[in-house]
Short mmCIF file of C-alpha atoms in Angstrom, two decimals:
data_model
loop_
_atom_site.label_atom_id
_atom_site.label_comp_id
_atom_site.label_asym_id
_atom_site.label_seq_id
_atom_site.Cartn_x
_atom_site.Cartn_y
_atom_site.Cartn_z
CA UNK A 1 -28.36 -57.36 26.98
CA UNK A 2 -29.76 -53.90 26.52
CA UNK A 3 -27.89 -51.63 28.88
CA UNK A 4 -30.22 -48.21 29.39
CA UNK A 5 -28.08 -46.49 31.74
CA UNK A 6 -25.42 -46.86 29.76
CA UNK A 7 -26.64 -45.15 26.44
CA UNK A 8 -26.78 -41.62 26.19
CA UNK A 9 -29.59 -40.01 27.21
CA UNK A 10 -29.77 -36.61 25.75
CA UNK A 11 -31.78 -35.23 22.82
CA UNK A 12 -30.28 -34.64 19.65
CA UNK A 13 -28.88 -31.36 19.38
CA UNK A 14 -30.36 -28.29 17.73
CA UNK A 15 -29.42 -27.03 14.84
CA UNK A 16 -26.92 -23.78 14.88
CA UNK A 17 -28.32 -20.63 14.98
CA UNK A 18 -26.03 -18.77 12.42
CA UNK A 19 -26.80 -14.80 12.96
CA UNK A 20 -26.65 -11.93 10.47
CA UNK A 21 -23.44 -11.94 8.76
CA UNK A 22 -23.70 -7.95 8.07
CA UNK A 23 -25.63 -5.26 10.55
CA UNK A 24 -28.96 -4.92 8.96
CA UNK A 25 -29.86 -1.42 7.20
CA UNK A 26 -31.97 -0.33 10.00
CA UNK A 27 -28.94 -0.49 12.92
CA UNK A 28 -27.63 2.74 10.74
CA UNK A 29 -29.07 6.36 11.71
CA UNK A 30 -29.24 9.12 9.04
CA UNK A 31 -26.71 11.69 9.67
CA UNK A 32 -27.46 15.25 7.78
CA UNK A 33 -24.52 15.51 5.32
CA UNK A 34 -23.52 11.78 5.14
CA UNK A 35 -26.97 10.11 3.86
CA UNK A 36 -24.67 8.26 1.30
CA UNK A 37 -22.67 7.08 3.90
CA UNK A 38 -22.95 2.84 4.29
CA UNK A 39 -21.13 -0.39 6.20
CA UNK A 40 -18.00 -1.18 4.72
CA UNK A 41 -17.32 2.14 2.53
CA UNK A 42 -19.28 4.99 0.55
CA UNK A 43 -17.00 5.53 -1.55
CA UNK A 44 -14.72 9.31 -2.29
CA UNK A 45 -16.05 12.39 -1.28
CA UNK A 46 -15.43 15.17 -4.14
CA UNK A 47 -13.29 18.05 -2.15
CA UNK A 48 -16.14 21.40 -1.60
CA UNK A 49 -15.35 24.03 -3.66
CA UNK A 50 -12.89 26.49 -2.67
CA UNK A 51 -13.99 29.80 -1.13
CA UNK A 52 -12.03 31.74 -3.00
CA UNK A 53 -9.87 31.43 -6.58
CA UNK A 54 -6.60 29.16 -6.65
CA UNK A 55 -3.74 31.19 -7.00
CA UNK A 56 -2.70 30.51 -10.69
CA UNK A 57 0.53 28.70 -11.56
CA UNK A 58 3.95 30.44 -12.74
CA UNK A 59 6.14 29.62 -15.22
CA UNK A 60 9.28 28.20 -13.69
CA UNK A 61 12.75 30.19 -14.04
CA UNK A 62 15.03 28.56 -17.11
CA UNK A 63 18.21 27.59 -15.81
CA UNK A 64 21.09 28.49 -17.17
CA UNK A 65 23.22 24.89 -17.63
CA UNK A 66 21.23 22.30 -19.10
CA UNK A 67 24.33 19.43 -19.23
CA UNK A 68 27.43 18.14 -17.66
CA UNK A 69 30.31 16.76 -19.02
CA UNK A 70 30.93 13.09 -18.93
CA UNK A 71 33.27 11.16 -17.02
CA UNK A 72 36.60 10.64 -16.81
CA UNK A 73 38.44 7.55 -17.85
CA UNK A 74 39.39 6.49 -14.43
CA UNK A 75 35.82 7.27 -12.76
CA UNK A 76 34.65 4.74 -15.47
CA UNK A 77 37.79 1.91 -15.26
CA UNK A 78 36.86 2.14 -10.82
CA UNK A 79 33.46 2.06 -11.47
CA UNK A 80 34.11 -1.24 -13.78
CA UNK A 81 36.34 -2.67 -10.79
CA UNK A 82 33.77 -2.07 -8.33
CA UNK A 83 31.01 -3.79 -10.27
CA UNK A 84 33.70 -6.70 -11.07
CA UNK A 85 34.36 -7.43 -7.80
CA UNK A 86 31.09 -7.52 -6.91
CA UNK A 87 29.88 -10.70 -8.76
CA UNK A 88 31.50 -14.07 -7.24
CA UNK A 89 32.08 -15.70 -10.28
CA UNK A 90 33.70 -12.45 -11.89
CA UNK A 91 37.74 -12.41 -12.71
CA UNK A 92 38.69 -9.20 -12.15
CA UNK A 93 41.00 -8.95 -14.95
CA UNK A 94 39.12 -7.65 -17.69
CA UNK A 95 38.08 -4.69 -15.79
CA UNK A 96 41.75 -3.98 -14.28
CA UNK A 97 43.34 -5.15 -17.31
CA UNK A 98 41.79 -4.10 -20.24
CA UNK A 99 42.34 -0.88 -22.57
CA UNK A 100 39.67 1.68 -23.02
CA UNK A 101 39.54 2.88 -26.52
CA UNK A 102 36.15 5.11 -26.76
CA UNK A 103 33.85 6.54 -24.18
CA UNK A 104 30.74 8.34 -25.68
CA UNK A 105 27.95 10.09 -23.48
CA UNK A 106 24.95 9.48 -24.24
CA UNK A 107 23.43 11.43 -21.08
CA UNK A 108 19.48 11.55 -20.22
CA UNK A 109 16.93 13.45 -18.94
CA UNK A 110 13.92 12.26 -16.96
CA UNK A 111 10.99 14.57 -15.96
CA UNK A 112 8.92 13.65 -12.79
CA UNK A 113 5.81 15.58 -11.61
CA UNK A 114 4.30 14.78 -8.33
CA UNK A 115 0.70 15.84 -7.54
CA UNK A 116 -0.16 15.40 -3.71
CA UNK A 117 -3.46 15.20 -2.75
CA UNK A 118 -5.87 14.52 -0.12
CA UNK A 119 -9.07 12.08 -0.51
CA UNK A 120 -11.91 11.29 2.25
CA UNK A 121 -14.10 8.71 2.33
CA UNK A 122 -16.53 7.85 5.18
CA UNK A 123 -18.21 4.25 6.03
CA UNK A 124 -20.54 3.47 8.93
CA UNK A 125 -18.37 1.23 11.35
CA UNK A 126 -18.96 -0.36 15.26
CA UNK A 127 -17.43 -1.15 18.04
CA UNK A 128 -17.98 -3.25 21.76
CA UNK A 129 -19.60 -0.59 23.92
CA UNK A 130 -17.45 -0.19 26.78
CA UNK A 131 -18.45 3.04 27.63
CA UNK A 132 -17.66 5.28 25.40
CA UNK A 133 -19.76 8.97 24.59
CA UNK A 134 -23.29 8.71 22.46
CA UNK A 135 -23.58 12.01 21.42
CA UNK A 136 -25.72 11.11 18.35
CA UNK A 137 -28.10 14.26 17.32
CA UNK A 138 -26.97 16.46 20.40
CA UNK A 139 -25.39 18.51 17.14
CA UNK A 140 -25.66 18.67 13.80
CA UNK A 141 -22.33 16.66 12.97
CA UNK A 142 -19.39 18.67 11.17
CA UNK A 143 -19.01 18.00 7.45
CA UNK A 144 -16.75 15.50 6.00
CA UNK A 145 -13.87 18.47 4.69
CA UNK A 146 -14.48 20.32 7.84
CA UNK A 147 -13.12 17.88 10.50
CA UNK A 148 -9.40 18.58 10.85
CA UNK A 149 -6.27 16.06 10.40
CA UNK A 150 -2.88 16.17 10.79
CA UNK A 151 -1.46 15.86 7.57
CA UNK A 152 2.36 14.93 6.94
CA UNK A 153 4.65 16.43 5.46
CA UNK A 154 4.48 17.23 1.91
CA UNK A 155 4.63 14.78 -0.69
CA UNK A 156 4.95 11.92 2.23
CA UNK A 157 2.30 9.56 2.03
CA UNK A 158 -0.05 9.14 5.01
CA UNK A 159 -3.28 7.73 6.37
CA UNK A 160 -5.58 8.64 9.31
CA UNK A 161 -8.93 7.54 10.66
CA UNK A 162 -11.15 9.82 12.86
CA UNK A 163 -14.44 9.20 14.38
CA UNK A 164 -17.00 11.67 13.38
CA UNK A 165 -18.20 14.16 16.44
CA UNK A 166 -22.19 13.57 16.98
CA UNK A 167 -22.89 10.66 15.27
CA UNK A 168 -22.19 7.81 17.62
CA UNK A 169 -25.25 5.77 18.90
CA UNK A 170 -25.90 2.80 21.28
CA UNK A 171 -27.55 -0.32 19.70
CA UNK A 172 -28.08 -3.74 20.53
CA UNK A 173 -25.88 -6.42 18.95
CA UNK A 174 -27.14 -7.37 15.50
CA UNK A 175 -25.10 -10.87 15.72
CA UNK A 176 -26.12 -11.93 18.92
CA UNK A 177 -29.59 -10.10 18.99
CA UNK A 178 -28.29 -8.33 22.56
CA UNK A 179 -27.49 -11.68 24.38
CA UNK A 180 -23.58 -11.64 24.19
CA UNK A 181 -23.51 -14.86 23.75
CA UNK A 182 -23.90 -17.13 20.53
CA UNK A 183 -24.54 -20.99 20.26
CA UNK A 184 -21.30 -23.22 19.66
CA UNK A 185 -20.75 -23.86 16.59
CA UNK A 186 -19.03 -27.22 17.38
CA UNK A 187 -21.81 -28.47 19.36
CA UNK A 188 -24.62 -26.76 18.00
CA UNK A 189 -25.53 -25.46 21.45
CA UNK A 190 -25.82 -28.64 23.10
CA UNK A 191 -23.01 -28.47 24.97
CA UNK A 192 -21.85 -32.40 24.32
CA UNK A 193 -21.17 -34.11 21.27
CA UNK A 194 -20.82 -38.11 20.63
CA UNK A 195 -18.26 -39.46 22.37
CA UNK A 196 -15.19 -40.30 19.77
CA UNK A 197 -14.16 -43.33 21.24
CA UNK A 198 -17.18 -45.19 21.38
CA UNK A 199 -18.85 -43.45 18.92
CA UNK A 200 -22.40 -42.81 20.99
CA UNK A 201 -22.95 -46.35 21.98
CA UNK A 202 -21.17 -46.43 25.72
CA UNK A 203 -19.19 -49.55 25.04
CA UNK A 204 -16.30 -50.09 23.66
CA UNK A 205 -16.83 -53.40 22.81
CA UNK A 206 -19.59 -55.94 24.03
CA UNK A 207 -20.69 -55.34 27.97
CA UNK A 208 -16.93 -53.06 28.16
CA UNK A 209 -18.35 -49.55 29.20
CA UNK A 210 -16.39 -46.69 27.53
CA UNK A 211 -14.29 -44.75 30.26
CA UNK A 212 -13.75 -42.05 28.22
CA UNK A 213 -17.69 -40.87 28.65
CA UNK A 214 -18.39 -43.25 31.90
CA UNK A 215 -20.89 -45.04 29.45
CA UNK A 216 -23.11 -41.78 28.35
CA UNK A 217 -21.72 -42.08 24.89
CA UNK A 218 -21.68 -37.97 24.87
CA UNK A 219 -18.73 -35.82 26.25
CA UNK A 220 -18.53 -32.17 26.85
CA UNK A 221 -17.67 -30.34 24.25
CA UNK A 222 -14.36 -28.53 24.89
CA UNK A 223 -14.71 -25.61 22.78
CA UNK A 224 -17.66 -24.27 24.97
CA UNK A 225 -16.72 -25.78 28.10
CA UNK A 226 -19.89 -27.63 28.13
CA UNK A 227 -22.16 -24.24 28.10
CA UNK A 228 -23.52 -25.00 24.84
CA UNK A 229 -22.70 -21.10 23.69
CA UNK A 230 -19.35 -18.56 23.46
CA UNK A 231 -18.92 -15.26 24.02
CA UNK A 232 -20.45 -13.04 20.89
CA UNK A 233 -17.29 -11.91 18.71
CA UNK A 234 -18.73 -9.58 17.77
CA UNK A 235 -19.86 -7.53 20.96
CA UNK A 236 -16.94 -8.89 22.98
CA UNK A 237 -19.90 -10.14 25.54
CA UNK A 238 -20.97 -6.62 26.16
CA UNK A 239 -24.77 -6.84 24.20
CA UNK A 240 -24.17 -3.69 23.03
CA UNK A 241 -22.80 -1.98 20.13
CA UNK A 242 -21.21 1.92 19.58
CA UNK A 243 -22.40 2.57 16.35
CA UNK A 244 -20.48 5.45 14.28
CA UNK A 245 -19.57 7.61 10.70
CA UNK A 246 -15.40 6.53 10.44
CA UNK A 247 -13.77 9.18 8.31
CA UNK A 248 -10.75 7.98 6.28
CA UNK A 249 -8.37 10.63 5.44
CA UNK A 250 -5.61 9.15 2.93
CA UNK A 251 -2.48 11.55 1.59
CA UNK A 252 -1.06 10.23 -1.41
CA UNK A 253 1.76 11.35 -3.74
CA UNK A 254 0.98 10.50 -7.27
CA UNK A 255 3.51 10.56 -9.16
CA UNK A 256 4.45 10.07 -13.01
CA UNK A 257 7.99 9.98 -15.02
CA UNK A 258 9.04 10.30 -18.01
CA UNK A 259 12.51 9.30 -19.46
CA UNK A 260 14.13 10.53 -22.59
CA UNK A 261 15.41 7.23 -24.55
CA UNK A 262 19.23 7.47 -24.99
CA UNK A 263 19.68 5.43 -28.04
CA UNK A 264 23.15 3.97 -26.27
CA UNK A 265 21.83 0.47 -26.08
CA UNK A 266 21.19 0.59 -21.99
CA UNK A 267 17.74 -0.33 -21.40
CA UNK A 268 15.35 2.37 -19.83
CA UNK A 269 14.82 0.05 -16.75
CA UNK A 270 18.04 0.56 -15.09
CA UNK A 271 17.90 4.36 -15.21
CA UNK A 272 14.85 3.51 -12.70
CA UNK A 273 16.82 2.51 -10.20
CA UNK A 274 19.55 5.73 -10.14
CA UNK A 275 19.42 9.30 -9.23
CA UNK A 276 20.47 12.10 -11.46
CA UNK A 277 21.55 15.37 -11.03
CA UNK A 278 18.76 17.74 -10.28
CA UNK A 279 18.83 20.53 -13.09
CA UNK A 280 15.29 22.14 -12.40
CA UNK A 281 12.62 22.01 -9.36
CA UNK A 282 9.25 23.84 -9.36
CA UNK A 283 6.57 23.36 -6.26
CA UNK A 284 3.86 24.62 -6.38
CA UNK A 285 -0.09 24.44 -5.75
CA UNK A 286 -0.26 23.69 -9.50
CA UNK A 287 2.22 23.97 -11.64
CA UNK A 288 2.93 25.87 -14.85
CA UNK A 289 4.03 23.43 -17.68
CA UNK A 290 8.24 23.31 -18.28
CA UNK A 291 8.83 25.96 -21.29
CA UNK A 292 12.19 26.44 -22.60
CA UNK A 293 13.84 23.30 -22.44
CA UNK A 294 16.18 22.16 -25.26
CA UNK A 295 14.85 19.04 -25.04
CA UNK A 296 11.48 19.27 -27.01
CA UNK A 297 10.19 15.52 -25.66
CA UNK A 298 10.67 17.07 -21.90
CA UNK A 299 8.21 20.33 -22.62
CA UNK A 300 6.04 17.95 -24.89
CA UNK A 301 6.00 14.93 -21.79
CA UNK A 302 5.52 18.14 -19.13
CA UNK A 303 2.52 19.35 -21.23
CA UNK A 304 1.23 16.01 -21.16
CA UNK A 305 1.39 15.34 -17.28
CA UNK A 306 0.51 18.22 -16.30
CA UNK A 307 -2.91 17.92 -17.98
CA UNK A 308 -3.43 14.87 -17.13
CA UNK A 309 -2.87 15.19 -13.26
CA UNK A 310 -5.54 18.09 -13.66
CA UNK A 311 -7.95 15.52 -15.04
CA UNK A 312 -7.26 13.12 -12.60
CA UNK A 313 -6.83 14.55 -8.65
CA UNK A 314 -8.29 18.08 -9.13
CA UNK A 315 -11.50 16.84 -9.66
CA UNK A 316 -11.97 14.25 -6.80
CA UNK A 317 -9.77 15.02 -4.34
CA UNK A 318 -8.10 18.04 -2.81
CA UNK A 319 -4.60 19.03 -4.11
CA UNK A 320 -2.33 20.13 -1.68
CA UNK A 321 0.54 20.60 -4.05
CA UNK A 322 2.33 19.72 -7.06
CA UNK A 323 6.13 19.38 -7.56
CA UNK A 324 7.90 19.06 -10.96
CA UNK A 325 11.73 18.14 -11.63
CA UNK A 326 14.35 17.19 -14.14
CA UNK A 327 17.15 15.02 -13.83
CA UNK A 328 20.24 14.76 -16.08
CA UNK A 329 21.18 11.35 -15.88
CA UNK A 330 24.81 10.55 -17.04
CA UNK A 331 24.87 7.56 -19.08
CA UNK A 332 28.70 6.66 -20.67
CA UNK A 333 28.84 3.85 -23.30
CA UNK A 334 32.55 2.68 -22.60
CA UNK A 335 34.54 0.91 -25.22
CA UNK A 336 37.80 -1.70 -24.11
CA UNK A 337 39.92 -4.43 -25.83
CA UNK A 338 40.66 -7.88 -23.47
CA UNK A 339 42.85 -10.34 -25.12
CA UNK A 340 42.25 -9.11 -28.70
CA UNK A 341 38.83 -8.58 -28.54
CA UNK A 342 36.24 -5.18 -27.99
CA UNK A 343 33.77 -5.20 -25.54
CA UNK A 344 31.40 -2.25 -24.15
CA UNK A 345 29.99 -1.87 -20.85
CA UNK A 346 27.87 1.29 -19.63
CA UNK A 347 28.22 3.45 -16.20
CA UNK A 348 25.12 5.48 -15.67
CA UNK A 349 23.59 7.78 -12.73
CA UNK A 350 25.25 9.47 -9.90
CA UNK A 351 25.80 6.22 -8.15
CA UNK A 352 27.88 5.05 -11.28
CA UNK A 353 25.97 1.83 -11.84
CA UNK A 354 27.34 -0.39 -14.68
CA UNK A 355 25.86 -3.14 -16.79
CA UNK A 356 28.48 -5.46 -19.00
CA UNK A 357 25.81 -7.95 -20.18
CA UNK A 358 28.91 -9.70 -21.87
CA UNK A 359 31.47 -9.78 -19.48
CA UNK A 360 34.29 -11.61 -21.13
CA UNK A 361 35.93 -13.50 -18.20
CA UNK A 362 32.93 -15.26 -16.21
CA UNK A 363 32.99 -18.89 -14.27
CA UNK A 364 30.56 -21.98 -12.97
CA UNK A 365 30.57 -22.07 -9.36
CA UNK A 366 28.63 -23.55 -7.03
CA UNK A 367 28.64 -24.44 -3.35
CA UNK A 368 29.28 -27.75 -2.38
#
């Protein structure tokens, strides 16, 4: 037998009401000076020009020692120890044992200029209005470039995001049309769904009424607490949006090397990952090219960078400074005899690194 006041009695739900995924143009005033400016990003803003000349560049000062010698026989058998002991499944006694029979230097330079610059960008952005000061049009906002920010230190990379002065506003919410509150997604605003365990019907089997719903075949719907809507995400609940012009500041230090090959055998890569003895440092807003090294690559690589840093940052952002060194990077091919046989390993940088790709005395090991 038909039981009625068992079976739901609700109407079907509605369906969601999904609202704009993006603010609409309109929510977005125009601001004098940042009419390019949209939601999510308007892209770089080319620096102004300056008000008066840069100062031009100046050749740096040579420097009288280009080189250093190599090192010594027992800097290069410790530095083989070290790097011995270091690997687990390393015997020791080719590098405490073995004779060392040539060591030739094959030292390096590497240039490295370093242009710092600063680039702004501006996007429209909003926020829950809690509050906070709409001073839209009660002044001509100040120009992208003329808003300050505290920049690091140089050649330290930063970030920083400012509101821009006179250009918040007070809207309504876009997602929840100024309700602060949206339908549930999970129950499409009803505020019940079918009941799982009788699926809608009441019973669970038969005349057995469900006593998971009391026999309405609908529960509440837990993710809205039965309310049929949840707080707008987007507004927080408050209806209201600050609307504002978000000014990214970014400091970056771009920087570009250049290593002279060594012809020893050691591959370029592992000269990334040591220092070198500084021979030569200029700083300056821009920099002069090198002139004067022996090394013709250096002055040619120097020429190179230099030019194309100028193509690069000078145009769209605003240089704050450049910096320029060079780096003599000792690199000793080392020649030994173990049990009858040569082998080479190199030491290279100040940290004296060293890379045997054929150690002669290696084992399986594993951990049980």
């Amino acid at each position: 037998m038909f039981n009625a006041e068992g079976q739901a009695m609700f109407a079907p739900p509605t369906a969601e009401s999904h609202g704009p995924s993006a603010p609409p143009a309109t929510m977005f005033d125009s601001m004098p000076g940042y009419e390019g400016t949209v939601a999510g990003g308007g892209g770089f803003l080319p620096p102004p020009m300056p008000a008066h000349p840069a100062p031009q560049p100046t050749p740096g000062l040579d420097q009288p020692c280009w080189n250093i010698p190599s090192i010594s026989e027992d800097t290069a058998r410790e530095a083989f120890m070290l790097f011995a002991s270091s690997k687990c499944c390393y015997s020791s006694a080719p590098a405490k044992d073995g004779v060392i029979t040539n060591m030739e230097a094959f030292n390096t330079y590497r240039y490295r200029l370093e242009t710092f610059t600063e680039s702004r960008s501006t996007e429209w952005s909003h926020e829950p209005y809690t509050g906070q000061t709409v001073d839209a049009f009660a002044q001509p906002p100040p120009g992208p470039w003329d808003i300050h920010a505290n920049a690091p230190n140089l050649f330290v990379e930063g970030k920083q995001c400012i509101k821009v002065p006179y250009t918040s506003s007070l809207k309504n919410c876009h997602s929840c049309v100024g309700m602060g509150r949206k339908p549930c997604k999970d129950c499409a605003g009803a505020g019940n769904k079918l009941c799982w365990v009788c699926n809608g019907s009441g019973f669970r089997s038969g005349d057995d009424r469900c006593h998971h719903c009391n026999g309405r075949g609908r529960e509440n719907c837990n993710r809205c607490n039965g309310q049929g809507s949840r707080m707008c995400e987007i507004c927080h609940g408050k209806q209201q949006l600050l609307v504002y012009i978000n000014l990214t500041v970014k400091w970056t230090n771009n920087t570009d090397n250049y290593v002279v090959e060594q012809c020893s055998g050691l591959q370029l890569e592992n000269l990334n990952k040591v220092s070198g003895k500084e021979l030569f440092k200029d700083s300056q807003m821009m920099v002069y090219p090198v002139m004067g090294f022996p090394d013709p690559t250096v002055v040619q690589a120097s020429q190179r960078l230099v030019s194309e840093h100028q193509g690069k940052y000078f145009q769209t952002s605003r240089v704050l400074q450049q910096r320029q060194t060079i780096e003599l990077i000792p690199v000793t091919k080392v020649t030994y005899t173990w049990k009858g046989k040569s082998h080479l390993y190199f030491v290279y940088g100040n940290e004296f690194q060293v890379s045997a790709d054929n150690y002669p005395a290696t084992c399986c090991c594993s951990v049980m």
